[in-house]
Coordinates of C-alpha atoms in Angstrom, one line a residue:
M1 CA -110.9 76.6 -76.2
T2 CA -114.0 75.0 -75.2
S3 CA -117.0 76.9 -73.5
R4 CA -116.9 75.0 -70.7
E5 CA -113.2 76.1 -70.1
A6 CA -113.7 79.8 -71.3
G7 CA -116.6 79.7 -68.5
A8 CA -114.7 78.6 -66.1
L9 CA -111.5 80.8 -66.7
R10 CA -114.9 83.4 -66.3
R11 CA -115.8 82.3 -63.0
L12 CA -111.7 82.0 -61.7
A13 CA -110.7 85.3 -63.6
P14 CA -112.4 87.3 -60.3
P15 CA -111.1 85.6 -57.4
A16 CA -107.6 85.5 -59.3
R17 CA -107.6 89.5 -60.1
R18 CA -108.8 89.8 -55.6
F19 CA -106.4 86.5 -54.8
L20 CA -103.4 88.7 -56.1
A21 CA -104.1 92.4 -55.8
H22 CA -104.2 91.2 -51.8
R23 CA -100.5 90.2 -52.5
K24 CA -98.5 93.1 -53.9
G25 CA -95.8 93.9 -52.0
V26 CA -95.2 89.5 -52.0
L27 CA -95.4 90.6 -56.1
V28 CA -92.8 93.3 -56.4
R29 CA -90.4 91.2 -53.9
L30 CA -90.9 88.0 -55.6
A31 CA -90.1 90.6 -59.5
L32 CA -87.4 92.1 -58.2
W33 CA -85.1 88.6 -57.2
S34 CA -86.1 87.5 -60.5
L35 CA -84.2 90.7 -61.6
A36 CA -81.5 88.9 -59.9
E37 CA -82.0 85.7 -61.7
S38 CA -82.1 87.4 -65.3
G39 CA -78.5 89.3 -64.3
Q40 CA -77.4 85.8 -63.4
A41 CA -78.5 84.3 -66.8
F42 CA -76.9 87.3 -69.0
L43 CA -73.6 87.3 -66.8
V44 CA -72.9 83.3 -67.6
G45 CA -73.1 83.6 -71.4
H46 CA -71.6 86.9 -71.7
A47 CA -68.5 86.0 -69.2
V48 CA -67.7 83.0 -71.4
A49 CA -67.7 85.2 -74.5
R50 CA -65.6 87.7 -73.0
S51 CA -63.2 84.9 -71.8
V52 CA -62.6 83.3 -75.3
D53 CA -62.2 86.3 -77.5
E54 CA -60.7 89.3 -74.8
G55 CA -58.3 86.3 -72.5
F56 CA -57.7 83.1 -74.0
L57 CA -57.9 83.9 -77.9
A58 CA -56.2 86.9 -77.2
G59 CA -53.2 85.8 -75.7
D60 CA -54.0 87.1 -72.2
P61 CA -55.2 83.4 -70.1
R62 CA -54.8 86.0 -67.4
R63 CA -57.9 88.4 -68.6
G64 CA -59.6 85.3 -69.7
L65 CA -59.4 84.1 -66.3
L66 CA -60.7 86.8 -64.2
W67 CA -64.1 86.2 -66.8
L68 CA -64.5 83.4 -65.8
G69 CA -64.3 83.6 -62.1
V70 CA -67.0 86.4 -63.2
A71 CA -69.1 83.8 -64.7
L72 CA -68.4 81.3 -61.4
V73 CA -70.0 84.2 -59.1
A74 CA -72.7 84.7 -61.2
V75 CA -74.1 80.7 -61.0
L76 CA -72.4 80.5 -57.4
S77 CA -75.5 83.3 -56.4
G78 CA -77.7 81.0 -58.0
A79 CA -78.5 79.5 -54.6
R80 CA -79.2 82.7 -52.3
V81 CA -81.7 83.8 -55.3
V82 CA -83.4 80.2 -55.3
R83 CA -83.7 80.8 -51.1
G84 CA -85.1 84.6 -51.8
V85 CA -87.6 83.3 -54.5
F86 CA -88.7 80.2 -51.7
A87 CA -89.1 82.5 -49.1
Q88 CA -91.8 85.1 -50.9
L89 CA -93.3 81.9 -52.9
A90 CA -94.6 80.8 -49.4
G91 CA -96.9 83.6 -48.8
V92 CA -98.4 83.4 -52.4
T93 CA -98.9 79.5 -52.0
E94 CA -100.4 79.1 -48.5
P95 CA -102.7 81.6 -48.2
L96 CA -103.7 80.5 -51.6
R97 CA -104.0 76.5 -49.8
D98 CA -105.7 78.2 -46.8
G99 CA -108.6 80.1 -49.0
L100 CA -109.8 76.9 -51.1
V101 CA -109.7 74.8 -47.2
R102 CA -112.1 77.3 -46.2
H103 CA -114.0 77.1 -49.1
A104 CA -114.4 73.7 -49.2
V105 CA -115.8 73.5 -45.8
D106 CA -117.7 76.4 -45.9
R107 CA -119.5 74.3 -49.6
S108 CA -119.5 71.2 -47.0
M109 CA -121.4 72.8 -44.5
A110 CA -124.1 75.0 -47.0
R111 CA -125.0 71.2 -47.6
A112 CA -125.9 69.9 -44.7
A113 CA -126.8 73.1 -43.3
P114 CA -131.2 73.8 -42.4
G115 CA -131.9 75.2 -46.3
G116 CA -129.0 73.7 -48.0
P117 CA -129.8 71.0 -50.5
G118 CA -128.5 68.4 -48.1
G119 CA -127.5 65.3 -49.0
T120 CA -124.1 63.5 -48.5
D121 CA -121.0 65.5 -49.9
R122 CA -119.3 63.0 -50.6
A123 CA -116.2 64.4 -52.2
A124 CA -115.5 67.1 -49.7
V125 CA -112.7 64.8 -48.6
S126 CA -111.9 64.4 -52.1
R127 CA -111.7 68.8 -52.1
L128 CA -110.2 69.2 -48.4
T129 CA -106.7 66.7 -49.6
N130 CA -106.2 65.0 -52.6
Q131 CA -107.6 68.5 -54.8
V132 CA -106.2 71.3 -52.8
E133 CA -103.0 70.0 -52.4
I134 CA -102.6 69.5 -56.3
A135 CA -104.5 73.1 -56.6
R136 CA -101.3 73.7 -54.0
D137 CA -98.3 72.4 -56.1
S138 CA -99.4 73.3 -59.3
F139 CA -99.7 77.2 -58.5
A140 CA -96.6 77.0 -56.7
G141 CA -95.2 75.0 -59.7
L142 CA -96.6 77.5 -62.3
V143 CA -95.1 80.7 -60.8
L144 CA -91.9 79.3 -60.4
T145 CA -91.4 78.1 -63.7
L146 CA -93.0 81.1 -65.3
R147 CA -91.3 83.5 -63.3
S148 CA -88.4 81.5 -63.7
F149 CA -88.0 81.7 -68.0
V150 CA -89.9 84.5 -68.2
F151 CA -86.6 86.5 -66.2
T152 CA -84.5 83.9 -67.3
A153 CA -85.2 84.1 -71.1
A154 CA -85.0 87.6 -71.1
G155 CA -81.3 87.7 -69.8
A156 CA -80.5 84.9 -72.4
L157 CA -82.0 86.4 -75.3
L158 CA -80.8 89.6 -74.4
G159 CA -77.1 88.1 -74.1
L160 CA -77.5 86.4 -77.2
L161 CA -77.9 89.7 -78.6
S162 CA -75.9 91.6 -76.9
L163 CA -72.9 89.3 -78.9
H164 CA -74.8 88.9 -82.5
P165 CA -77.8 89.9 -83.8
A166 CA -77.2 86.5 -86.3
L167 CA -77.6 84.7 -83.4
L168 CA -81.2 85.2 -83.0
V169 CA -81.9 84.2 -86.6
V170 CA -81.0 80.2 -85.7
V171 CA -82.3 79.9 -82.6
L172 CA -85.7 81.6 -82.5
P173 CA -86.9 79.5 -86.0
P174 CA -86.8 76.3 -83.8
L175 CA -87.8 77.7 -80.3
A176 CA -90.8 79.6 -81.5
A177 CA -91.9 76.5 -83.4
G178 CA -91.9 74.5 -80.5
L179 CA -93.5 76.6 -78.4
A180 CA -95.8 76.8 -81.0
L181 CA -96.6 73.5 -81.0
F182 CA -96.5 72.9 -77.3
L183 CA -99.7 75.9 -76.9
V184 CA -101.8 73.5 -79.2
T185 CA -101.3 70.3 -76.8
L186 CA -102.8 73.1 -73.8
R187 CA -106.8 73.0 -74.8
P188 CA -106.8 69.4 -75.1
M189 CA -104.3 68.3 -72.4
A190 CA -106.7 70.6 -69.8
A191 CA -110.1 69.1 -71.3
A192 CA -108.4 65.3 -71.0
Q193 CA -106.8 66.1 -67.5
R194 CA -110.9 67.6 -66.9
R195 CA -112.0 64.0 -68.0
A196 CA -109.5 61.9 -65.7
L197 CA -110.3 63.8 -62.3
A198 CA -114.3 63.2 -62.7
A199 CA -113.3 59.7 -63.9
D200 CA -111.7 59.4 -60.4
E201 CA -114.3 61.6 -58.8
A202 CA -116.8 58.9 -60.1
L203 CA -115.1 55.8 -59.3
G204 CA -114.1 56.3 -55.6
E205 CA -117.5 57.6 -54.9
H206 CA -119.2 54.4 -56.6
A207 CA -116.5 52.7 -54.7
A208 CA -117.7 54.1 -51.2
S209 CA -121.3 53.5 -52.3
A210 CA -120.8 50.1 -52.9
R211 CA -118.9 49.0 -50.0
A212 CA -121.5 50.9 -47.2
A213 CA -124.3 49.3 -49.5
L214 CA -122.6 45.7 -50.0
R215 CA -125.3 43.4 -47.7
D216 CA -128.1 45.6 -49.8
L217 CA -126.4 44.3 -53.1
A218 CA -125.6 41.2 -52.1
A219 CA -129.3 40.1 -50.2
C220 CA -130.9 41.9 -53.5
G221 CA -128.9 40.6 -56.2
T222 CA -127.8 43.2 -57.9
G223 CA -123.4 42.7 -57.6
P224 CA -123.8 42.2 -60.9
G225 CA -125.1 45.7 -62.2
A226 CA -122.8 47.0 -59.3
E227 CA -120.0 45.3 -60.5
R228 CA -120.8 46.0 -65.1
H229 CA -121.0 49.6 -63.2
G230 CA -118.0 50.0 -61.1
A231 CA -116.9 48.3 -64.5
D232 CA -117.4 51.2 -67.0
L233 CA -116.0 53.3 -64.1
V234 CA -112.7 52.1 -64.5
A235 CA -112.9 51.9 -68.7
D236 CA -113.9 55.1 -68.5
A237 CA -110.7 56.1 -66.5
A238 CA -108.6 53.7 -68.3
A239 CA -109.4 55.8 -71.8
A240 CA -108.9 59.0 -69.9
A241 CA -105.6 58.1 -69.2
R242 CA -104.6 57.1 -72.2
T243 CA -106.0 60.1 -73.9
L244 CA -104.2 62.0 -71.3
A245 CA -100.5 60.0 -72.0
G246 CA -101.3 60.4 -75.6
W247 CA -101.4 64.5 -75.4
A248 CA -98.1 63.9 -73.5
A249 CA -96.4 62.3 -76.5
V250 CA -97.4 65.1 -78.5
R251 CA -95.8 67.8 -75.9
T252 CA -93.0 65.8 -75.3
A253 CA -91.8 66.3 -79.1
A254 CA -92.8 70.0 -78.9
L255 CA -90.7 69.9 -76.3
G256 CA -88.1 68.3 -78.3
V257 CA -88.3 70.3 -81.1
A258 CA -88.2 73.4 -78.8
G259 CA -85.3 72.2 -76.7
H260 CA -83.1 70.5 -79.1
L261 CA -83.4 71.5 -83.1
P262 CA -81.8 75.7 -81.5
V263 CA -78.8 73.9 -80.5
L264 CA -78.2 71.7 -83.7
A265 CA -79.6 74.7 -85.4
L266 CA -76.2 76.4 -84.1
L267 CA -74.1 74.0 -84.6
V268 CA -75.1 73.6 -88.8
A269 CA -75.3 77.2 -88.7
V270 CA -71.5 77.8 -87.6
E271 CA -69.9 78.2 -91.1
W272 CA -72.5 80.7 -91.5
L273 CA -72.5 82.4 -88.2
R274 CA -68.8 82.9 -88.8
G275 CA -69.2 84.2 -92.1
R276 CA -70.7 87.3 -91.2
G277 CA -68.3 88.1 -87.8
V278 CA -69.1 86.1 -85.1
S279 CA -66.4 85.2 -83.1
V280 CA -65.5 82.1 -81.4
G281 CA -65.9 83.3 -78.3
A282 CA -69.4 84.7 -78.9
L283 CA -70.9 81.1 -80.7
L284 CA -69.6 79.6 -76.8
G285 CA -71.3 82.0 -74.9
A286 CA -74.7 81.3 -77.8
F287 CA -74.1 77.7 -76.7
T288 CA -73.8 78.6 -73.2
Y289 CA -77.0 80.5 -72.9
L290 CA -78.9 77.6 -74.7
V291 CA -77.7 75.0 -72.6
Q292 CA -77.8 76.3 -69.5
S293 CA -80.3 78.9 -69.6
L294 CA -82.2 79.5 -72.1
L295 CA -83.2 75.2 -72.4
P296 CA -83.6 74.8 -69.0
A297 CA -86.1 76.5 -68.3
L298 CA -88.1 75.8 -71.2
H299 CA -88.4 72.5 -70.5
T300 CA -89.4 73.4 -67.0
L301 CA -91.7 75.9 -68.6
M302 CA -93.0 73.2 -71.0
T303 CA -93.6 70.3 -67.6
A304 CA -94.6 72.3 -65.6
L305 CA -97.9 74.6 -67.0
G306 CA -98.9 71.2 -69.2
A307 CA -99.4 69.4 -66.7
A308 CA -99.5 71.7 -63.6
G309 CA -101.3 74.4 -65.3
S310 CA -104.4 72.3 -66.8
R311 CA -104.6 70.4 -63.6
L312 CA -104.6 73.7 -61.6
L313 CA -107.8 75.1 -64.3
V314 CA -109.4 71.9 -63.3
V315 CA -109.1 72.3 -60.0
L316 CA -110.1 75.2 -59.0
D317 CA -112.6 75.2 -61.3
R318 CA -114.4 72.2 -59.0
I319 CA -113.4 73.6 -56.0
L320 CA -114.9 77.0 -56.6
G321 CA -117.2 76.9 -59.4
P322 CA -120.8 75.7 -59.3
E323 CA -122.1 72.7 -57.2
P324 CA -122.3 69.5 -58.8
E325 CA -125.3 68.3 -59.3
P326 CA -126.0 65.6 -56.8
E327 CA -125.7 62.1 -58.0
P328 CA -128.1 59.2 -57.2
E329 CA -128.1 57.4 -53.5
L330 CA -127.7 53.2 -54.0
G331 CA -131.1 51.9 -52.9
S332 CA -131.2 48.3 -53.1
G333 CA -128.7 49.0 -55.6
L334 CA -127.9 50.1 -58.5
E335 CA -130.8 50.3 -60.7
P336 CA -133.9 52.1 -59.7
E337 CA -136.3 50.7 -57.5
P338 CA -139.4 49.9 -59.5
E339 CA -142.3 52.1 -59.3
P340 CA -145.5 50.8 -58.2
A341 CA -148.1 49.7 -60.4
S342 CA -151.5 51.8 -59.0
E343 CA -151.4 53.7 -55.7
P344 CA -151.1 50.8 -52.9
E345 CA -154.6 49.6 -51.4
S346 CA -154.1 47.7 -48.8
G347 CA -151.0 47.6 -46.6
P348 CA -147.4 45.9 -47.6
S349 CA -148.9 43.2 -50.0
T350 CA -149.3 45.2 -53.3
A351 CA -147.2 44.7 -55.8
S352 CA -144.6 47.0 -58.1
A353 CA -145.2 46.7 -61.5
P354 CA -142.7 44.1 -62.7
A355 CA -144.0 42.4 -59.6
A356 CA -147.6 42.6 -61.1
A357 CA -146.5 41.1 -65.1
F358 CA -144.8 38.3 -63.7
A359 CA -147.7 37.9 -61.3
V360 CA -150.0 38.0 -64.7
H361 CA -148.0 35.9 -66.9
T362 CA -147.7 33.3 -64.8
A363 CA -151.1 32.7 -62.8
A364 CA -150.7 29.3 -62.4
A365 CA -147.0 29.1 -61.9
P366 CA -144.5 27.3 -57.9
A367 CA -143.4 30.4 -56.5
V368 CA -140.5 28.4 -56.7
E369 CA -139.6 25.6 -58.3
L370 CA -135.3 23.6 -58.3
R371 CA -135.2 21.1 -61.0
S372 CA -132.5 18.8 -60.7
V373 CA -130.5 21.6 -59.2
T374 CA -126.9 21.0 -58.6
L375 CA -124.1 23.0 -57.7
S376 CA -120.4 22.7 -56.4
Y377 CA -118.1 25.1 -54.8
G378 CA -115.7 23.9 -57.8
V379 CA -114.7 21.2 -60.3
R380 CA -113.4 18.9 -58.3
A381 CA -115.7 19.1 -55.0
E382 CA -118.2 17.4 -53.8
P383 CA -121.8 19.1 -54.8
V384 CA -123.2 21.2 -51.7
L385 CA -127.0 20.4 -54.0
D386 CA -126.9 17.2 -55.5
A387 CA -130.3 16.6 -58.4
L388 CA -132.2 18.6 -55.7
D389 CA -136.4 18.9 -56.5
L390 CA -138.2 21.1 -55.1
R391 CA -141.8 23.2 -55.7
V392 CA -142.8 25.6 -53.4
A393 CA -146.8 26.8 -53.7
P394 CA -147.9 30.5 -53.8
G395 CA -148.5 31.6 -50.3
E396 CA -146.9 29.3 -48.9
H397 CA -144.8 29.3 -45.8
L398 CA -142.0 26.5 -45.9
A399 CA -139.2 26.0 -43.4
V400 CA -135.7 24.8 -44.6
V401 CA -133.7 22.7 -41.9
G402 CA -130.7 20.7 -42.0
P403 CA -126.9 20.1 -40.4
S404 CA -124.5 23.2 -40.5
G405 CA -122.6 23.8 -43.3
I406 CA -125.2 21.3 -45.7
G407 CA -126.7 24.3 -48.0
K408 CA -129.1 26.0 -46.5
S409 CA -127.7 29.6 -47.4
T410 CA -127.0 28.5 -50.2
L411 CA -130.3 27.1 -51.2
T412 CA -131.3 31.1 -50.4
R413 CA -128.8 32.0 -52.8
L414 CA -129.7 30.2 -55.5
V415 CA -133.9 31.0 -55.4
A416 CA -132.2 34.6 -54.8
G417 CA -130.9 34.4 -58.1
T418 CA -127.5 35.7 -56.7
L419 CA -126.1 32.5 -57.3
A420 CA -126.0 30.3 -60.4
P421 CA -126.3 26.5 -59.9
S422 CA -123.8 24.0 -62.2
R423 CA -126.6 22.1 -63.4
G424 CA -130.4 22.4 -63.3
E425 CA -132.9 25.6 -62.8
V426 CA -134.1 27.6 -60.4
R427 CA -137.3 29.7 -61.2
V428 CA -139.6 32.3 -59.3
A429 CA -142.8 32.6 -60.2
G430 CA -142.4 30.6 -63.5
R431 CA -139.3 32.7 -64.6
V432 CA -135.3 31.2 -64.3
V433 CA -133.6 33.4 -62.6
T434 CA -130.6 33.2 -63.1
G435 CA -128.8 36.0 -65.3
R436 CA -131.9 37.8 -64.2
P437 CA -131.7 41.6 -64.2
A438 CA -131.2 42.6 -61.1
A439 CA -134.4 45.1 -61.7
E440 CA -136.3 42.2 -61.6
L441 CA -135.0 40.0 -59.5
A442 CA -135.8 42.5 -57.1
A443 CA -138.9 43.5 -57.5
L444 CA -139.7 39.2 -57.2
R445 CA -137.9 38.8 -53.3
V446 CA -135.9 39.7 -50.9
L447 CA -133.2 38.0 -49.3
V448 CA -132.6 39.2 -45.3
P449 CA -129.4 37.4 -44.3
Q450 CA -128.6 36.2 -40.6
D451 CA -126.9 40.2 -40.0
A452 CA -128.8 42.8 -41.0
Y453 CA -127.8 46.0 -42.9
V454 CA -128.9 49.1 -41.3
F455 CA -127.5 52.4 -43.0
S456 CA -127.1 56.1 -41.3
G457 CA -130.3 57.4 -41.9
T458 CA -133.5 57.8 -40.3
V459 CA -136.0 55.1 -38.8
G460 CA -138.5 55.9 -41.6
D461 CA -135.9 55.4 -44.3
N462 CA -134.3 52.8 -42.9
L463 CA -137.5 51.1 -42.8
A464 CA -139.7 51.6 -46.1
Y465 CA -135.5 50.9 -47.8
L466 CA -137.6 48.9 -50.1
R467 CA -141.1 50.3 -50.3
T468 CA -142.1 53.0 -52.4
D469 CA -143.7 56.2 -50.4
P470 CA -145.7 53.8 -47.9
S471 CA -148.4 55.5 -46.1
P472 CA -147.6 56.7 -42.0
A473 CA -150.4 53.8 -41.8
E474 CA -148.4 51.3 -42.8
L475 CA -145.5 52.3 -40.9
D476 CA -147.2 52.0 -37.8
A477 CA -149.1 48.7 -38.2
A478 CA -146.1 46.9 -39.1
V479 CA -144.1 48.7 -36.3
E480 CA -147.2 47.2 -33.9
A481 CA -146.5 43.9 -35.8
F482 CA -143.2 43.2 -34.7
G483 CA -143.1 45.2 -31.6
L484 CA -140.9 47.5 -32.8
A485 CA -142.2 50.6 -30.7
P486 CA -139.9 50.5 -28.2
L487 CA -136.9 50.9 -30.0
V488 CA -138.3 53.7 -32.7
E489 CA -139.8 55.2 -29.0
R490 CA -136.6 55.0 -28.1
L491 CA -134.6 57.2 -30.8
G492 CA -137.0 59.6 -31.1
G493 CA -139.4 58.6 -33.5
L494 CA -139.3 57.8 -37.3
D495 CA -137.7 61.0 -38.2
A496 CA -135.0 60.7 -35.7
T497 CA -131.8 59.0 -37.4
V498 CA -130.2 55.9 -36.5
R499 CA -126.4 55.4 -35.6
P500 CA -126.6 51.2 -36.6
A501 CA -123.7 51.1 -34.2
E502 CA -125.6 52.0 -30.8
L503 CA -128.4 50.0 -32.3
S504 CA -128.0 45.8 -30.9
P505 CA -127.8 42.8 -33.6
G506 CA -131.4 41.9 -32.4
E507 CA -132.5 45.4 -33.4
R508 CA -130.8 45.7 -36.7
Q509 CA -132.3 42.3 -37.2
L510 CA -135.9 43.4 -36.4
V511 CA -135.2 46.5 -39.0
A512 CA -134.3 44.3 -41.9
L513 CA -137.3 42.3 -41.1
V514 CA -139.7 45.0 -41.2
R515 CA -138.3 46.2 -44.1
A516 CA -138.7 42.9 -45.6
Y517 CA -142.4 42.5 -44.3
L518 CA -143.2 46.1 -46.8
S519 CA -141.5 45.7 -49.3
P520 CA -143.6 45.0 -52.0
A521 CA -142.1 41.6 -53.4
P522 CA -144.5 38.7 -53.3
L523 CA -141.4 36.3 -51.4
L524 CA -139.1 36.3 -48.9
L525 CA -136.2 34.1 -48.1
L526 CA -134.6 34.5 -44.7
D527 CA -131.2 33.3 -43.9
E528 CA -131.3 32.8 -40.2
A529 CA -133.3 36.6 -40.4
T530 CA -134.1 35.4 -36.5
C531 CA -131.4 34.2 -35.0
H532 CA -130.2 37.6 -32.9
L533 CA -133.9 37.5 -31.4
D534 CA -135.1 35.3 -28.7
P535 CA -138.0 32.7 -29.1
A536 CA -140.9 35.2 -28.2
S537 CA -139.4 38.1 -30.8
E538 CA -138.6 35.9 -33.2
A539 CA -142.2 33.8 -33.1
R540 CA -143.9 37.5 -33.4
A541 CA -141.6 37.8 -36.2
E542 CA -142.5 34.4 -38.3
K543 CA -146.0 35.1 -37.0
A544 CA -146.2 39.1 -39.0
L545 CA -144.2 37.5 -42.1
A546 CA -146.6 34.3 -42.4
G547 CA -149.4 36.6 -42.2
R548 CA -148.1 39.0 -44.8
S549 CA -149.5 38.2 -48.9
G550 CA -147.1 36.4 -50.6
T551 CA -144.5 33.3 -50.0
L552 CA -142.0 32.2 -46.9
V553 CA -138.9 30.6 -47.5
V554 CA -137.2 30.5 -43.6
V555 CA -134.1 28.7 -42.9
A556 CA -134.8 27.6 -39.3
H557 CA -132.8 28.4 -36.3
R558 CA -134.8 27.1 -33.8
L559 CA -137.7 24.3 -33.7
S560 CA -140.2 26.1 -33.4
S561 CA -140.0 27.9 -36.9
A562 CA -139.9 24.2 -38.3
V563 CA -143.2 23.7 -36.3
R564 CA -145.2 27.2 -37.4
A565 CA -144.7 26.3 -41.1
D566 CA -147.0 24.7 -43.4
R567 CA -144.0 22.3 -44.9
T568 CA -140.3 21.6 -44.2
L569 CA -137.7 20.7 -46.2
V570 CA -134.9 18.5 -44.5
L571 CA -131.7 19.3 -46.5
D572 CA -129.4 15.9 -44.9
G573 CA -125.9 16.1 -48.0
I574 CA -128.1 13.4 -49.7
R575 CA -131.4 13.4 -50.2
A576 CA -133.8 16.5 -49.6
Q577 CA -137.2 15.3 -47.8
S578 CA -140.5 17.8 -46.7
G579 CA -143.3 17.2 -44.9
T580 CA -144.5 18.9 -42.0
H581 CA -143.2 18.7 -38.5
A582 CA -145.3 15.5 -37.5
E583 CA -145.1 14.0 -41.1
L584 CA -141.0 14.3 -40.4
L585 CA -140.9 13.0 -37.5
G586 CA -142.0 9.2 -38.4
R587 CA -140.0 9.1 -41.5
S588 CA -136.0 11.6 -41.2
P589 CA -134.3 10.0 -38.9
L590 CA -132.0 13.3 -39.3
Y591 CA -135.0 15.2 -38.4
R592 CA -135.5 13.6 -35.6
D593 CA -132.3 13.9 -34.7
L594 CA -132.4 17.6 -35.1
T595 CA -135.7 18.3 -33.0
G596 CA -133.7 15.8 -29.9
H597 CA -131.0 18.4 -30.2
W598 CA -133.4 21.8 -29.8
N599 CA -135.0 20.3 -27.8
S600 CA -132.2 19.4 -24.7

């Protein structure tokens, strides 16, 4: 037994003794019904042997039929015994389930209450549903099978001894060998069951966390990291399942040894037994004991103890054991947020260590550079972007315009590194972004989509989601710059809890924009991120973002966004043109057409 399993048994032994001590009456009644089952097992084999030896072989069929009638009554009485056992079993299993549910609820409440460890107890639902039911069913199965095996085996072995002691010499060796092999599998089976449960919980928690952070995973380019982590968890779960299946195969072999070899041994030893005075009736009675009582009870015991026993130990340890260490929350992705290179000096423009390293390495490089970039969503599909060249200088404010479906969002995803081009090369700060680790990408750019993601947490946590420890002055300045003060005041301040469903789309968008503003990333990508804002709020937000140190690329939702930009890129599906608002009005028919629609 491993030290972990021994520790689990030590932790579980005192509460188990207290639980059973309070239910002595139920246990006594259960034992009395089990004694009746033991007597039933004894009578069936003994009656068969007497019916043959004293009845049919002795020329007295009436006496033989009488003994067979006794055996029939014993078999039919089994239904009444089973009914009585199940009636008493409920008095043990249901209090166990109720106690486990209360303990799981108390643990979750203590975690969330003031002074508790805090955080979200994602495993609480598993403990209240799946794990508690596993414990209840496993415990019920163990009580039934252990009780049945002990009393049935006692009755059957006593019956074999009463028929002839030589029968035990033949039956007991293979029976003991199978039981020994089975007992060898219990420890590794429990360890494998523990790993399988832990892998299942880890996979479920990862799926729940990733689902809640889908927008951030896409916006920050950490989707591949989340996918790799999920694939690792799936592989772990599959490996645990294979190990469990391997030990189940060994357990099946043990069942074959204990369940079938005694019958074969008895058949082989018939001549030897007859030579020692074992009668024909005793042989038939021995076969009856094996086939009708002993071997079915042994089969049930091995199946239940091998599966339900290890599951019960593991699940009770997870429910009643010490509080597990909290798992790290998903931030902008599965990778940890980069630490700042030094204490920030002047607001949100301070770059993190990875971003600073890129800046030093590529001081003269364009903020964004596309070299003959082509992208098609399929082998035979028309390209969305075709041989596009683009250079955006550090600190430049670029607006991207074009008809719906022309590739504006595709362009932002390419620059963000969340989409790979079919041909060509995309660089940010002089480095190719395709295949770049998610932590490096998150340090270089922030992508804000049309529908912002706001999580259930405090207002301050939402605003500082992409920034390590901003000062209160920086938060207040950002809130003021975006006109978010009325919303923060209405919610109850920066420490108040946000309920995303109670915010309007525009309010959620403002929260995401302030979050991007506070980010240390030198490049901001807004994919129609102001579409839910009124024109005045949009102008205020874009002015604040443009005044932030760094480069700003905006997929324009209104003409005013293009007018405010240093330069505008027009995508028309054939070629791309760039220039100021005035320049494009003179040389781009598509831009003039878009301007006319905007003005109307």
